[in-house]
Amino acid sequence: MSFNAANDRLLAKYGGDVVLSRFVPGPPPENEWDPPSEPIEVSETLRFIATGAATELVAAAMMQADDLVGVLAAPETAELNPPEPTDTVTVGGEVLTILTVAPVHSRPGGAIHYQIQARRS
């Protein structure tokens, strides 16, 4: 079994659904003198496995005990890949802001999943 297949199987079995969202600039105005368009929210539902905050990182004040820490599947939507700090993750109706993102590379040219840390807004 390839690493990609194992990753997909683990995310499917142990992961839960979260919604990754980002605001992107709206379309350009028709005329130069028109006000800019409102930003558009782009969202995608992804699988996520929570791993928990490490005790030593909480003790060192690098994380808070209630931070959401875990592994996020790679987004298919081009505007959301890669996830960035300030993107939001919605879990069970609660919106959290991503603070850190680290890609996990296992194939040439792309991440197979991302390790994230998010905090309540």
mmCIF file of C-alpha atoms in Angstrom:
data_model
loop_
_atom_site.group_PDB
_atom_site.id
_atom_site.type_symbol
_atom_site.label_atom_id
_atom_site.label_comp_id
_atom_site.label_asym_id
_atom_site.label_seq_id
_atom_site.Cartn_x
_atom_site.Cartn_y
_atom_site.Cartn_z
ATOM 1 C CA MET A 1 0.000 0.000 0.000
ATOM 2 C CA SER A 2 1.403 3.391 -0.971
ATOM 3 C CA PHE A 3 1.829 6.163 1.572
ATOM 4 C CA ASN A 4 -0.854 8.224 -0.208
ATOM 5 C CA ALA A 5 -3.343 5.349 0.042
ATOM 6 C CA ALA A 6 -2.497 4.786 3.718
ATOM 7 C CA ASN A 7 -2.930 8.507 4.428
ATOM 8 C CA ASP A 8 -6.332 8.560 2.694
ATOM 9 C CA ARG A 9 -7.447 5.436 4.567
ATOM 10 C CA LEU A 10 -6.439 6.853 7.970
ATOM 11 C CA LEU A 11 -8.120 10.211 7.299
ATOM 12 C CA ALA A 12 -11.300 8.428 6.180
ATOM 13 C CA LYS A 13 -11.354 6.103 9.205
ATOM 14 C CA TYR A 14 -10.282 8.405 12.042
ATOM 15 C CA GLY A 15 -10.912 11.890 10.668
ATOM 16 C CA GLY A 16 -13.895 14.156 11.048
ATOM 17 C CA ASP A 17 -15.255 16.796 8.706
ATOM 18 C CA VAL A 18 -14.157 20.426 9.046
ATOM 19 C CA VAL A 19 -14.705 23.387 6.736
ATOM 20 C CA LEU A 20 -11.638 25.354 5.603
ATOM 21 C CA SER A 21 -12.519 28.921 4.509
ATOM 22 C CA ARG A 22 -10.733 31.950 3.092
ATOM 23 C CA PHE A 23 -11.855 35.343 1.820
ATOM 24 C CA VAL A 24 -10.491 36.163 -1.644
ATOM 25 C CA PRO A 25 -10.809 39.456 -3.541
ATOM 26 C CA GLY A 26 -14.042 39.888 -5.452
ATOM 27 C CA PRO A 27 -14.181 40.485 -9.189
ATOM 28 C CA PRO A 28 -12.735 43.765 -10.465
ATOM 29 C CA PRO A 29 -15.275 46.608 -10.794
ATOM 30 C CA GLU A 30 -16.614 47.383 -14.254
ATOM 31 C CA ASN A 31 -15.351 50.976 -14.136
ATOM 32 C CA GLU A 32 -12.205 52.354 -12.522
ATOM 33 C CA TRP A 33 -14.219 54.824 -10.443
ATOM 34 C CA ASP A 34 -16.544 52.187 -8.994
ATOM 35 C CA PRO A 35 -15.825 51.003 -5.438
ATOM 36 C CA PRO A 36 -14.035 47.660 -5.117
ATOM 37 C CA SER A 37 -16.129 44.511 -4.993
ATOM 38 C CA GLU A 38 -16.817 42.732 -1.709
ATOM 39 C CA PRO A 39 -14.508 39.792 -0.895
ATOM 40 C CA ILE A 40 -15.848 36.319 -1.655
ATOM 41 C CA GLU A 41 -15.627 33.447 0.832
ATOM 42 C CA VAL A 42 -14.238 30.218 -0.637
ATOM 43 C CA SER A 43 -14.819 27.055 1.433
ATOM 44 C CA GLU A 44 -14.160 23.329 1.207
ATOM 45 C CA THR A 45 -15.079 20.449 3.520
ATOM 46 C CA LEU A 46 -11.999 18.385 4.420
ATOM 47 C CA ARG A 47 -11.086 15.496 6.715
ATOM 48 C CA PHE A 48 -9.188 16.344 9.913
ATOM 49 C CA ILE A 49 -7.615 14.248 12.677
ATOM 50 C CA ALA A 50 -7.076 16.069 15.985
ATOM 51 C CA THR A 51 -3.810 15.138 17.700
ATOM 52 C CA GLY A 52 -3.879 17.443 20.740
ATOM 53 C CA ALA A 53 -1.433 20.033 22.014
ATOM 54 C CA ALA A 54 1.858 18.660 23.355
ATOM 55 C CA THR A 55 2.306 19.281 27.085
ATOM 56 C CA GLU A 56 5.800 20.726 26.669
ATOM 57 C CA LEU A 57 4.559 23.247 24.071
ATOM 58 C CA VAL A 58 1.709 24.331 26.348
ATOM 59 C CA ALA A 59 4.157 24.664 29.258
ATOM 60 C CA ALA A 60 6.475 26.757 27.066
ATOM 61 C CA ALA A 61 3.499 29.021 26.149
ATOM 62 C CA MET A 62 3.829 28.155 22.450
ATOM 63 C CA MET A 63 0.307 26.686 22.459
ATOM 64 C CA GLN A 64 -2.793 27.011 24.556
ATOM 65 C CA ALA A 65 -4.332 23.853 25.968
ATOM 66 C CA ASP A 66 -7.552 24.387 24.000
ATOM 67 C CA ASP A 67 -5.846 25.006 20.632
ATOM 68 C CA LEU A 68 -6.982 22.733 17.830
ATOM 69 C CA VAL A 69 -3.932 20.807 16.631
ATOM 70 C CA GLY A 70 -3.907 18.052 14.065
ATOM 71 C CA VAL A 71 -3.633 16.829 10.499
ATOM 72 C CA LEU A 72 -5.721 18.366 7.702
ATOM 73 C CA ALA A 73 -6.243 16.753 4.300
ATOM 74 C CA ALA A 74 -4.840 18.697 1.342
ATOM 75 C CA PRO A 75 -7.514 20.934 -0.236
ATOM 76 C CA GLU A 76 -8.593 20.272 -3.831
ATOM 77 C CA THR A 77 -9.700 23.903 -4.347
ATOM 78 C CA ALA A 78 -6.859 25.916 -5.891
ATOM 79 C CA GLU A 79 -7.695 29.084 -3.906
ATOM 80 C CA LEU A 80 -7.329 27.158 -0.632
ATOM 81 C CA ASN A 81 -4.195 25.147 -1.409
ATOM 82 C CA PRO A 82 -2.026 25.564 0.535
ATOM 83 C CA PRO A 83 -3.895 26.582 3.705
ATOM 84 C CA GLU A 84 -2.521 29.800 5.194
ATOM 85 C CA PRO A 85 -2.444 31.441 8.601
ATOM 86 C CA THR A 86 -5.586 33.596 8.980
ATOM 87 C CA ASP A 87 -7.714 31.037 7.093
ATOM 88 C CA THR A 88 -10.518 29.708 9.253
ATOM 89 C CA VAL A 89 -11.555 26.185 10.182
ATOM 90 C CA THR A 90 -15.146 25.528 11.261
ATOM 91 C CA VAL A 91 -15.572 22.550 13.584
ATOM 92 C CA GLY A 92 -19.014 21.709 14.931
ATOM 93 C CA GLY A 93 -20.259 25.230 14.210
ATOM 94 C CA GLU A 94 -17.310 26.873 16.005
ATOM 95 C CA VAL A 95 -14.959 29.047 13.941
ATOM 96 C CA LEU A 96 -11.221 28.884 14.678
ATOM 97 C CA THR A 97 -8.420 30.872 13.041
ATOM 98 C CA ILE A 98 -5.381 28.990 11.756
ATOM 99 C CA LEU A 99 -2.162 30.179 13.404
ATOM 100 C CA THR A 100 0.431 27.815 11.914
ATOM 101 C CA VAL A 101 0.504 25.495 8.921
ATOM 102 C CA ALA A 102 3.233 22.979 8.080
ATOM 103 C CA PRO A 103 3.044 20.889 4.907
ATOM 104 C CA VAL A 104 3.881 17.202 5.135
ATOM 105 C CA HIS A 105 5.610 16.304 1.868
ATOM 106 C CA SER A 106 5.579 12.740 0.673
ATOM 107 C CA ARG A 107 5.265 13.179 -3.056
ATOM 108 C CA PRO A 108 7.149 15.399 -5.478
ATOM 109 C CA GLY A 109 5.594 18.802 -5.978
ATOM 110 C CA GLY A 110 2.986 18.765 -3.248
ATOM 111 C CA ALA A 111 1.929 18.071 0.290
ATOM 112 C CA ILE A 112 -0.069 14.991 1.138
ATOM 113 C CA HIS A 113 -1.581 16.713 4.187
ATOM 114 C CA TYR A 114 -0.950 19.678 6.482
ATOM 115 C CA GLN A 115 -0.282 19.918 10.189
ATOM 116 C CA ILE A 116 -2.197 22.892 11.589
ATOM 117 C CA GLN A 117 -2.694 24.780 14.835
ATOM 118 C CA ALA A 118 -5.884 26.837 15.172
ATOM 119 C CA ARG A 119 -7.348 28.947 17.967
ATOM 120 C CA ARG A 120 -10.786 30.268 18.814
ATOM 121 C CA SER A 121 -11.301 33.771 17.455
#
